[in-house]
Amino acid sequence: MGAEVVLQLPFRGRWLTQMSPARRVPSHGTHLMGSTYAIDFVGVDQAHRLATTTDWRTWLGTEPPERFVAFGRQVLAPCAGAVVAVHDGEDDHEARRSPITLLGYALTQASRVRAGIPAIAGNHVVIADEVSGAFITLVHLRRGSLQVRPGQQVVPGQVLAECGNSGNSTSPCVHVQATDRTDFGSAVGLPLVFRDFRVWQTTTTSTVRTRGLPAERSVVEPLSGPG
């Protein structure tokens, strides 16, 4: 395997980058389950809003995942290769934006880790990248939306599923990681970069990157709608 796994962004439209390894490694504060270089993307609209509704639940309670722009957006294959694992059946739980509910969720993190992969990853797809040999996992998918099966060959831009809020997520997002094997108990995370995307500095101004790792809190969009 090369030093970096090169992928295309697994979606269309604009997405906010979170937990980027451009900010720190390990990006999620742990090497657990091969997540050393994992990166998260949260869908936003043209005004770069995560959700179009804000009310008392935003600040004091939990919110239905359907409120969020990302929920139900198509998740696309970031590379060509064979699907090696698929998991479905985990619920899309309530989302959280308020500091109160986020703190409570953080305090229950250990119990989810003990519960195993489904409690952390939720619904997910693993693809064996035919170029690098790495295993690419896309996580937190919407229950019942998965459109591929193990053994199936996929091409970049092919629809895999929809963005959901299953597993260990606070709001609908897509978590992407590359590992050297499919056994998450012993998997080693691999660094990744993305090709051909736009970085939006404001809602109307942007620059183009032919290859790179999106910075923390940057809004990115593929240069062309893949697929």
CSV table of C-alpha atoms in Angstrom, one decimal, residues 48 78-79 168 184-185 189 205:
chain,number,residue,atom,x,y,z
A,48,HIS,CA,-23.9,26.5,4.9
A,78,PRO,CA,-15.3,6.9,-3.1
A,79,CYS,CA,-13.3,4.3,-5.1
A,168,ASN,CA,-22.0,6.7,17.5
A,184,PHE,CA,-11.8,-3.6,13.4
A,185,GLY,CA,-10.4,-5.1,16.6
A,189,GLY,CA,-5.8,3.2,10.2
A,205,THR,CA,-16.4,32.2,-3.1
